PDB file of N, CA, C and O in Angstrom, chain B, residues numbered from 101:
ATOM      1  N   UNK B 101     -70.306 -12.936  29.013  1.00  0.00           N
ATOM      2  CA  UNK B 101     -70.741 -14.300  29.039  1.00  0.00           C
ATOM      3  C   UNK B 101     -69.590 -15.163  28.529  1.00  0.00           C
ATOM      4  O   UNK B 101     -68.842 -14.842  27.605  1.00  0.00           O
ATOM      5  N   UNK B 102     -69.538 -16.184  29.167  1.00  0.00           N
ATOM      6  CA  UNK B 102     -68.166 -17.139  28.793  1.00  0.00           C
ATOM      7  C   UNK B 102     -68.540 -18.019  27.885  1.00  0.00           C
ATOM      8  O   UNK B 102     -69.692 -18.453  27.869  1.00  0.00           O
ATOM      9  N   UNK B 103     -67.419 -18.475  26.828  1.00  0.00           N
ATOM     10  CA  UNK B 103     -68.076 -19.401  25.486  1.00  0.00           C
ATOM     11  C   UNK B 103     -67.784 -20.892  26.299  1.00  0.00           C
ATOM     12  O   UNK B 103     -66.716 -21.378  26.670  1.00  0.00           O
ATOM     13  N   UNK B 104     -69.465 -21.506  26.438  1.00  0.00           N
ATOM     14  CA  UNK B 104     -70.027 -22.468  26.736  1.00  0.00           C
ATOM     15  C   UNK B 104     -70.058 -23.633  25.679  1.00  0.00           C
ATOM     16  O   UNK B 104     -70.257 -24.802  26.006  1.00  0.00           O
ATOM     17  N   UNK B 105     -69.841 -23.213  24.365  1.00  0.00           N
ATOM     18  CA  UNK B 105     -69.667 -23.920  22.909  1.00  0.00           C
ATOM     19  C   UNK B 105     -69.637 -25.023  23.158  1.00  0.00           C
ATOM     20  O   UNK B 105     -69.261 -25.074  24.329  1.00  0.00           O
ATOM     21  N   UNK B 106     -69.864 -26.395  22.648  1.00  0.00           N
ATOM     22  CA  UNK B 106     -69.168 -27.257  22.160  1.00  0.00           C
ATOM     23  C   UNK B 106     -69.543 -28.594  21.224  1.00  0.00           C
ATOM     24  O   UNK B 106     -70.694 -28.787  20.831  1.00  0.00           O
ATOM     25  N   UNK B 107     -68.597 -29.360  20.961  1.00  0.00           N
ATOM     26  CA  UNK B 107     -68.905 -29.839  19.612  1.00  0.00           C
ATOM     27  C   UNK B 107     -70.187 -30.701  19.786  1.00  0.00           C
ATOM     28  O   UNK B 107     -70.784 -30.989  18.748  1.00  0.00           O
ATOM     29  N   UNK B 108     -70.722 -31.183  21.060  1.00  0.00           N
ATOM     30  CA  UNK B 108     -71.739 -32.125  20.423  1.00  0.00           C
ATOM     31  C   UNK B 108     -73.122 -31.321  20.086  1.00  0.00           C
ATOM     32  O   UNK B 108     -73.454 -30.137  20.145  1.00  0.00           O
ATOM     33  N   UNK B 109     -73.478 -31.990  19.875  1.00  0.00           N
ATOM     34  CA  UNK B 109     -74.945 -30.946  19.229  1.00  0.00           C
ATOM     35  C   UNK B 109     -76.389 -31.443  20.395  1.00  0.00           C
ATOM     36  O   UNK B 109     -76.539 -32.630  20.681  1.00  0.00           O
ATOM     37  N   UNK B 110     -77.192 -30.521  20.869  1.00  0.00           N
ATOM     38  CA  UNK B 110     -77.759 -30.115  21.571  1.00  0.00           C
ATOM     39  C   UNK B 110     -79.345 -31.211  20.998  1.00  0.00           C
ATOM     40  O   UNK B 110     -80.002 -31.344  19.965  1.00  0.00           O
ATOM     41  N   UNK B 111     -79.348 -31.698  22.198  1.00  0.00           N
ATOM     42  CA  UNK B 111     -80.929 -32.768  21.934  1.00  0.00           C
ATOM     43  C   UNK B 111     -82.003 -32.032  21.583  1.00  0.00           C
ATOM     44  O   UNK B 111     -82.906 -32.735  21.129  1.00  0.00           O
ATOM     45  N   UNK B 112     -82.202 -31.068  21.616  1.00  0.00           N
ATOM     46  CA  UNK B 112     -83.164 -30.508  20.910  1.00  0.00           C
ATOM     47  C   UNK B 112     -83.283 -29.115  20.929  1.00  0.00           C
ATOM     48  O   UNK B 112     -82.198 -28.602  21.203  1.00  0.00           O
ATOM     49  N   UNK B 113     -84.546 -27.967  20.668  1.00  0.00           N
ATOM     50  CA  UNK B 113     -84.268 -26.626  20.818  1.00  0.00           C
ATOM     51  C   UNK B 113     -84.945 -25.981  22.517  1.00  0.00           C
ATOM     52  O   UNK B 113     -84.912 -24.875  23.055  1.00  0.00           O
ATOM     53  N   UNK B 114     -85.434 -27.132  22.860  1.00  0.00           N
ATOM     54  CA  UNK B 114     -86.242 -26.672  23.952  1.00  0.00           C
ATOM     55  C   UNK B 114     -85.079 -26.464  25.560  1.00  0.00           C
ATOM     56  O   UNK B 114     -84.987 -25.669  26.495  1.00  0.00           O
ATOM     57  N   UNK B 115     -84.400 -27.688  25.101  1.00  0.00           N
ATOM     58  CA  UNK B 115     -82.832 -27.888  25.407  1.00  0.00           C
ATOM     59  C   UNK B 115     -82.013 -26.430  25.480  1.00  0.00           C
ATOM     60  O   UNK B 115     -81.779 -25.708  26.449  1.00  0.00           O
ATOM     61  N   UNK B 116     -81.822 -26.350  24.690  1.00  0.00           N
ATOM     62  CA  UNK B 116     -81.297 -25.238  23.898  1.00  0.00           C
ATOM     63  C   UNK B 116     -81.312 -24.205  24.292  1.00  0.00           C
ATOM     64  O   UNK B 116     -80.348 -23.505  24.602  1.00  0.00           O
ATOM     65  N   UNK B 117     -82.788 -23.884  24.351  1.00  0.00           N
ATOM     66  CA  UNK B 117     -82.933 -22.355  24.874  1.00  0.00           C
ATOM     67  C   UNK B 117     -82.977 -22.487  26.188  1.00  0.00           C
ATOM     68  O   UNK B 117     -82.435 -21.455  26.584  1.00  0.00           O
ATOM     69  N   UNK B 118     -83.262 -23.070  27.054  1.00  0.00           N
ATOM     70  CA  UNK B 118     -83.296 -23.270  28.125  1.00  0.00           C
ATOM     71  C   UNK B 118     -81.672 -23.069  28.731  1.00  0.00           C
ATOM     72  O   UNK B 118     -81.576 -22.177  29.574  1.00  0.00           O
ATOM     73  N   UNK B 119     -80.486 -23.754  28.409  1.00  0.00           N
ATOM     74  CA  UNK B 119     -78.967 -23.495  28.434  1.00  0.00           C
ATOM     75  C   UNK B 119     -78.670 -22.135  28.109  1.00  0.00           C
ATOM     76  O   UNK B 119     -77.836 -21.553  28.803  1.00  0.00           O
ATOM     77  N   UNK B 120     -79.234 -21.530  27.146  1.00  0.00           N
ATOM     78  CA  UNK B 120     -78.690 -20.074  27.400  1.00  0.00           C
ATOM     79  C   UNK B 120     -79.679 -19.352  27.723  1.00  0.00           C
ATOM     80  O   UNK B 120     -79.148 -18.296  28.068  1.00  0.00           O
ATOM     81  N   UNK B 121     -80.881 -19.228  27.844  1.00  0.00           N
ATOM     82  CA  UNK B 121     -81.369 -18.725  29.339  1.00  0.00           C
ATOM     83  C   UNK B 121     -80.438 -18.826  30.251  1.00  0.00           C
ATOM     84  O   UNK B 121     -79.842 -17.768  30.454  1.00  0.00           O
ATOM     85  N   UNK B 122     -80.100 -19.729  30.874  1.00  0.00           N
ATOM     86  CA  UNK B 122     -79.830 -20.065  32.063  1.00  0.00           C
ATOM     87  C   UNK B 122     -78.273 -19.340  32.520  1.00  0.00           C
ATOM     88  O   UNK B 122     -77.754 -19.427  33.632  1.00  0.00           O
ATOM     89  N   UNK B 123     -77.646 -18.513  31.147  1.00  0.00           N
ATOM     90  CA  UNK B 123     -76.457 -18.484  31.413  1.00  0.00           C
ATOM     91  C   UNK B 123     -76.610 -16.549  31.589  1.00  0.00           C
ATOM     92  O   UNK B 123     -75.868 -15.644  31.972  1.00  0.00           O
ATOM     93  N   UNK B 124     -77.506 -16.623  31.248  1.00  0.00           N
ATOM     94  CA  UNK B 124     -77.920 -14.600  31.348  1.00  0.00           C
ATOM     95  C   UNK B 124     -78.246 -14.362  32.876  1.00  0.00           C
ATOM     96  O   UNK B 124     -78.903 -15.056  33.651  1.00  0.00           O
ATOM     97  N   UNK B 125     -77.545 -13.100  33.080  1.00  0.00           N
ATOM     98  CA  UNK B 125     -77.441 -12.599  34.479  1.00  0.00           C
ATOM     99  C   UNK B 125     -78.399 -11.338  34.770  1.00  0.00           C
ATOM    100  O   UNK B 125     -78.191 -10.125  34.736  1.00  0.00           O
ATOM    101  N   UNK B 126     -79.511 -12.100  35.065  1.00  0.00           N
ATOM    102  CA  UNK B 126     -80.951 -11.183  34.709  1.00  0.00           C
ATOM    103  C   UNK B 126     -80.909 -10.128  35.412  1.00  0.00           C
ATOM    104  O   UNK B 126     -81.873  -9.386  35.223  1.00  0.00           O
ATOM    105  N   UNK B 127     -79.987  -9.696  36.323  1.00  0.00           N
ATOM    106  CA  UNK B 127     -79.754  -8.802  37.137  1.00  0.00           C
ATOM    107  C   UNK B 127     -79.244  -7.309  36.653  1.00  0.00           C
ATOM    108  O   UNK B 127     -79.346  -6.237  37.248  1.00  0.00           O
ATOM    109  N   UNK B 128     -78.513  -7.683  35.038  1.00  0.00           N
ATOM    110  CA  UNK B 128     -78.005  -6.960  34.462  1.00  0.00           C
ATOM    111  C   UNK B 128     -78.869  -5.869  33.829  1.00  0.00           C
ATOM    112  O   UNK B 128     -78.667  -4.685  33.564  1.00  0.00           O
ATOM    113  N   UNK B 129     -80.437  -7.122  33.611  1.00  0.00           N
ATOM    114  CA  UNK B 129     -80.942  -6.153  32.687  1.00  0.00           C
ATOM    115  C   UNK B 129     -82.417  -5.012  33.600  1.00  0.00           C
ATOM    116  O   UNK B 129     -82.658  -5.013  34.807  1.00  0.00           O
ATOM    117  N   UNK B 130     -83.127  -4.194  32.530  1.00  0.00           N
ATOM    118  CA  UNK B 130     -84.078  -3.281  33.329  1.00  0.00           C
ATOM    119  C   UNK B 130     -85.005  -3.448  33.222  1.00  0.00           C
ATOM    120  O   UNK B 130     -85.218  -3.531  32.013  1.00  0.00           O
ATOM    121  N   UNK B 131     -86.129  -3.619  33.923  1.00  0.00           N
ATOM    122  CA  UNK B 131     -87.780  -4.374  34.153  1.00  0.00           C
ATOM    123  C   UNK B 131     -87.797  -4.047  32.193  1.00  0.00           C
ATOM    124  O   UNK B 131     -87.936  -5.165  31.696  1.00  0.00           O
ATOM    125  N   UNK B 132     -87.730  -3.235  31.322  1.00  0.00           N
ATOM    126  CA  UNK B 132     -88.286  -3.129  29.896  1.00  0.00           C
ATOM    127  C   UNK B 132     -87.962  -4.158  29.292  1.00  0.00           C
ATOM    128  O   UNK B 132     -88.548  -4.814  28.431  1.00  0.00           O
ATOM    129  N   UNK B 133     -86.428  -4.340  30.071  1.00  0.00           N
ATOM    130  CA  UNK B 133     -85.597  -5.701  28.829  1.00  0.00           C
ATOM    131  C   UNK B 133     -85.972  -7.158  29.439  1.00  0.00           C
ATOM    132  O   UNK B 133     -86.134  -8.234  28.863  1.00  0.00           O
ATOM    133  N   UNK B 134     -86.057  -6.789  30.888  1.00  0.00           N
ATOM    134  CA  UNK B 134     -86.867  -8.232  31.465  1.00  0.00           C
ATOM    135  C   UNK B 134     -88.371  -8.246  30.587  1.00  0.00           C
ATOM    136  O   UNK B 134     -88.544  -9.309  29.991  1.00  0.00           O
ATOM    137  N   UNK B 135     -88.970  -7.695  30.497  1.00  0.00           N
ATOM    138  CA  UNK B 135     -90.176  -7.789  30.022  1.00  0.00           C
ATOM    139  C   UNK B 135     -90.087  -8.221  28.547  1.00  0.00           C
ATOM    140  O   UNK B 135     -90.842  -9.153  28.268  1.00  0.00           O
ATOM    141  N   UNK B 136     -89.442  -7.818  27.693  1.00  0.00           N
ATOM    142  CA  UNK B 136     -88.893  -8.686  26.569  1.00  0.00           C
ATOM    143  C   UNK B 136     -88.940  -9.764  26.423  1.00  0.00           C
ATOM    144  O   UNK B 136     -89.381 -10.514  25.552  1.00  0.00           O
ATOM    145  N   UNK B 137     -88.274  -9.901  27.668  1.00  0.00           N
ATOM    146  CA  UNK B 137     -87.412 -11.782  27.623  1.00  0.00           C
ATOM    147  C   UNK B 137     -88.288 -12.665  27.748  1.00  0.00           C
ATOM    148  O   UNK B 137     -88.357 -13.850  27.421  1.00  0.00           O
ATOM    149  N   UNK B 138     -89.292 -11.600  28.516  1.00  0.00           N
ATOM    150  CA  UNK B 138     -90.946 -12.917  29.334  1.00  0.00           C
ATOM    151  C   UNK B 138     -91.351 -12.948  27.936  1.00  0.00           C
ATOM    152  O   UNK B 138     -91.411 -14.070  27.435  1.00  0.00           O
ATOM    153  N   UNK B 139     -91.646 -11.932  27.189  1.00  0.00           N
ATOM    154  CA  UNK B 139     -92.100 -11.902  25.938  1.00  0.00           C
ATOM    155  C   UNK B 139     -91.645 -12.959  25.262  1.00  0.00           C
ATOM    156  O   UNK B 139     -92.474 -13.789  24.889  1.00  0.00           O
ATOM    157  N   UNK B 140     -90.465 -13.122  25.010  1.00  0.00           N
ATOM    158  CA  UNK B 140     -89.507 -13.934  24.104  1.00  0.00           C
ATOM    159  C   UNK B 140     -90.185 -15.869  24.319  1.00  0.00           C
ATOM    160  O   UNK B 140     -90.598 -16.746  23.560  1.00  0.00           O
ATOM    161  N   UNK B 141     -89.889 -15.680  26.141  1.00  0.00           N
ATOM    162  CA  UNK B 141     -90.173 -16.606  26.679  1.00  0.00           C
ATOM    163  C   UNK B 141     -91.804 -17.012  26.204  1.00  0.00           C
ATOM    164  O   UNK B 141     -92.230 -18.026  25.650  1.00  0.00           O
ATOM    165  N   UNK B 142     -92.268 -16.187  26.514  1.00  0.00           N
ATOM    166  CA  UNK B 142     -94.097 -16.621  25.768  1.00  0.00           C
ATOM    167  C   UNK B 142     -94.255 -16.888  24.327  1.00  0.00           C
ATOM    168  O   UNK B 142     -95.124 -17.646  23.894  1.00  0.00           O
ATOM    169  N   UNK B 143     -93.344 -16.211  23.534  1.00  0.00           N
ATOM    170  CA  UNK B 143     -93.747 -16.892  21.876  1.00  0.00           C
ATOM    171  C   UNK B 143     -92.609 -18.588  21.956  1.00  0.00           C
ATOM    172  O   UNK B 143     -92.645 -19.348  20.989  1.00  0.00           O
ATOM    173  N   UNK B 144     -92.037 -18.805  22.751  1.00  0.00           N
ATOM    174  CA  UNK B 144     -91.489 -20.150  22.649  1.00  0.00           C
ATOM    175  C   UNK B 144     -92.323 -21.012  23.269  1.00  0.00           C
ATOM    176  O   UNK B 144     -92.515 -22.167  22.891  1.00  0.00           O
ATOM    177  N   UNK B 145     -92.924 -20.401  24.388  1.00  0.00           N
ATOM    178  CA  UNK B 145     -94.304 -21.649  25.284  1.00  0.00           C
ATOM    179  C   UNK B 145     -95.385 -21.396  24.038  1.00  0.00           C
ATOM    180  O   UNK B 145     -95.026 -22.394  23.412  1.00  0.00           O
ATOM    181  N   UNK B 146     -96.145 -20.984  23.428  1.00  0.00           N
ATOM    182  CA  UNK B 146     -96.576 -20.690  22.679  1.00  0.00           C
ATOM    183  C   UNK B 146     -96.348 -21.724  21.471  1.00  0.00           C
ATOM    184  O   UNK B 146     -97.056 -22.729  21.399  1.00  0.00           O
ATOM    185  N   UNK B 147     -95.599 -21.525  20.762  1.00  0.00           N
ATOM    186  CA  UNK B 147     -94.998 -22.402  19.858  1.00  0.00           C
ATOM    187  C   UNK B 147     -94.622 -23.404  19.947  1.00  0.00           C
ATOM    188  O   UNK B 147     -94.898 -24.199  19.049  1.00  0.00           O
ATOM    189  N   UNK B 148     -93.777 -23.848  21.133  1.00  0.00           N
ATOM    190  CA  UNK B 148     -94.480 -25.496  21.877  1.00  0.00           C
ATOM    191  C   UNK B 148     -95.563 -26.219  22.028  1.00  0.00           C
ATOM    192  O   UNK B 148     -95.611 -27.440  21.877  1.00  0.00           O
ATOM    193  N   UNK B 149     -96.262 -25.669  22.260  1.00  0.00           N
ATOM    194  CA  UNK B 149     -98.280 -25.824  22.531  1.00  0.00           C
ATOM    195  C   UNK B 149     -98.566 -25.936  21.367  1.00  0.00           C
ATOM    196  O   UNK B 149     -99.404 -26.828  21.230  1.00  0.00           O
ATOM    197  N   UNK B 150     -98.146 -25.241  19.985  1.00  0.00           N
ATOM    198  CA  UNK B 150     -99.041 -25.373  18.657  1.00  0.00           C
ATOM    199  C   UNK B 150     -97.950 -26.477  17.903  1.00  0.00           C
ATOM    200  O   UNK B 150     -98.231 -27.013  16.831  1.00  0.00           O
ATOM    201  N   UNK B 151     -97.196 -26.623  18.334  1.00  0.00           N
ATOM    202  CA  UNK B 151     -96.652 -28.348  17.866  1.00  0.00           C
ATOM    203  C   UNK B 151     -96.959 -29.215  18.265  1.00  0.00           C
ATOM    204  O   UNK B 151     -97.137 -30.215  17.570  1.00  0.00           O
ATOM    205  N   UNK B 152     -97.163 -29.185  19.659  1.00  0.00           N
ATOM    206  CA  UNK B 152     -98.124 -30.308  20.104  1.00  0.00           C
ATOM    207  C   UNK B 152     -99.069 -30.305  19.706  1.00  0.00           C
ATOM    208  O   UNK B 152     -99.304 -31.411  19.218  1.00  0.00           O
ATOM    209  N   UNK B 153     -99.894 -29.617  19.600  1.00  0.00           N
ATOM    210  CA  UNK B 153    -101.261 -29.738  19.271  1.00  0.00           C
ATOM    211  C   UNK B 153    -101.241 -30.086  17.728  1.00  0.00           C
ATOM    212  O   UNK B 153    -102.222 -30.812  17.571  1.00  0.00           O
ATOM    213  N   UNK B 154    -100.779 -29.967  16.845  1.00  0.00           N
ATOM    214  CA  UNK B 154     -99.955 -30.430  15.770  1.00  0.00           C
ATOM    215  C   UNK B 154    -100.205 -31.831  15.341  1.00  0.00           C
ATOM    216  O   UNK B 154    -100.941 -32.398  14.533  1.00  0.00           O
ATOM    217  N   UNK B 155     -99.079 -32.237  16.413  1.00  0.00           N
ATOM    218  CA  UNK B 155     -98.577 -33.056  16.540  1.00  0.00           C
ATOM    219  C   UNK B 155     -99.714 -34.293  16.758  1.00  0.00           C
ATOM    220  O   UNK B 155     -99.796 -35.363  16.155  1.00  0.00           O
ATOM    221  N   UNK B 156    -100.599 -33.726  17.892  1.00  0.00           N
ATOM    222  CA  UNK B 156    -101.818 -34.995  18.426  1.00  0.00           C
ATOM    223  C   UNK B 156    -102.683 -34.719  16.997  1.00  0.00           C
ATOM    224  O   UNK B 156    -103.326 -35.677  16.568  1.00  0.00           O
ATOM    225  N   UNK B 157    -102.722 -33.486  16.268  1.00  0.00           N
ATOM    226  CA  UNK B 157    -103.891 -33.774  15.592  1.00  0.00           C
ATOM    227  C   UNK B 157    -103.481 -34.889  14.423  1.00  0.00           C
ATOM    228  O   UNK B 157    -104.177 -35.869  14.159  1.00  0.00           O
ATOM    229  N   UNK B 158    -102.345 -34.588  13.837  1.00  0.00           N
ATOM    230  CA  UNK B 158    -101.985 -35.696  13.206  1.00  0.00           C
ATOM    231  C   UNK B 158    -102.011 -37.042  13.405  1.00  0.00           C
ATOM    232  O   UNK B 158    -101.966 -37.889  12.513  1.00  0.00           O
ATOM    233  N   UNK B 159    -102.092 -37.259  14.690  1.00  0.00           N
ATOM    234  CA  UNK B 159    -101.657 -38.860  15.009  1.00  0.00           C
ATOM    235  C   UNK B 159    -103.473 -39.371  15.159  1.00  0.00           C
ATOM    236  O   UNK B 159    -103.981 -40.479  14.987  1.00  0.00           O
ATOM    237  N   UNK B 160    -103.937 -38.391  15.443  1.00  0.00           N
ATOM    238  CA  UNK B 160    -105.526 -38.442  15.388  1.00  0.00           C
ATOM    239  C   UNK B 160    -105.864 -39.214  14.113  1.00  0.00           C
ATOM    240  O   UNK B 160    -106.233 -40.382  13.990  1.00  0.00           O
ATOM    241  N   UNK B 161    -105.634 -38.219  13.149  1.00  0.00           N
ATOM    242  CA  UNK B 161    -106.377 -38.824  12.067  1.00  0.00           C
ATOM    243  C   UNK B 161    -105.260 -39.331  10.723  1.00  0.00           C
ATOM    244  O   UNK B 161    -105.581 -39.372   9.535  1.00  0.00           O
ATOM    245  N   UNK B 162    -103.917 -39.682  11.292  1.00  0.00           N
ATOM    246  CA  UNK B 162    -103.429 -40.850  10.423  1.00  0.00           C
ATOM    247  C   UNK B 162    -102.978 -41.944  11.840  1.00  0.00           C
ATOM    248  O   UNK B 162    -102.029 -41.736  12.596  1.00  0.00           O
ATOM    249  N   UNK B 163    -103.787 -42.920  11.906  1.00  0.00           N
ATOM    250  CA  UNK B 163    -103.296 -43.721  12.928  1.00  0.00           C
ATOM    251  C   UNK B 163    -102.067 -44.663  12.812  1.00  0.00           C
ATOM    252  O   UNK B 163    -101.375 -44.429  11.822  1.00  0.00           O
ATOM    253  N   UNK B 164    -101.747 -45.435  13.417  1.00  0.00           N
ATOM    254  CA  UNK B 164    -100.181 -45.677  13.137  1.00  0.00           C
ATOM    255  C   UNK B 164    -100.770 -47.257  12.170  1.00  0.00           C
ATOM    256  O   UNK B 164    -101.985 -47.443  12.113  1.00  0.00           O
ATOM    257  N   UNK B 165    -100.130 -47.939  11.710  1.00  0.00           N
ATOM    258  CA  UNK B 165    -100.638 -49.188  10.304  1.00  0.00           C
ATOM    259  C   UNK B 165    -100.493 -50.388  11.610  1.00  0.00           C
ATOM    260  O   UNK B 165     -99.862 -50.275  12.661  1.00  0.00           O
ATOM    261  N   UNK B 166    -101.104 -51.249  11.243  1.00  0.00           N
ATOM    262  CA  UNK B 166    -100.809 -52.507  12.456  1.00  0.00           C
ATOM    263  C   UNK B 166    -100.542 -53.280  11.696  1.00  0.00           C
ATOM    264  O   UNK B 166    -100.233 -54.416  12.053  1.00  0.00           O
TER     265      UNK B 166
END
């Protein structure tokens, strides 16, 4: 894999993982290690969903001051 590095810093992590996903050559690996990755991939959709949900419950019940 070639170093993609650089100095500015990345808008967020969803960003993030998504860029190096994108740089893995899934071809390399074997249905066990693909199956991993879906894995990997499901505790990050996962953990997206429970920040949002988070996220709305908070705004629920502290509403913003007018």
């Amino acid at each position: 894999m070639e170093n993609t590095f650089t100095s500015e810093p990345t808008t967020n992590t969803i960003t993030l993982y998504r860029e190096l996903f994108s740089q893995l050559n899934l071809s390399k690996y074997n249905s066990s290690q693909l199956l991993d990755l879906a894995a990997l991939s499901a505790e990050q959709a996962e953990g997206l969903c429970h920040g949002l949900m988070l996220c709305g419950d908070l705004m629920q019940n502290k509403p913003a001051p007018r």
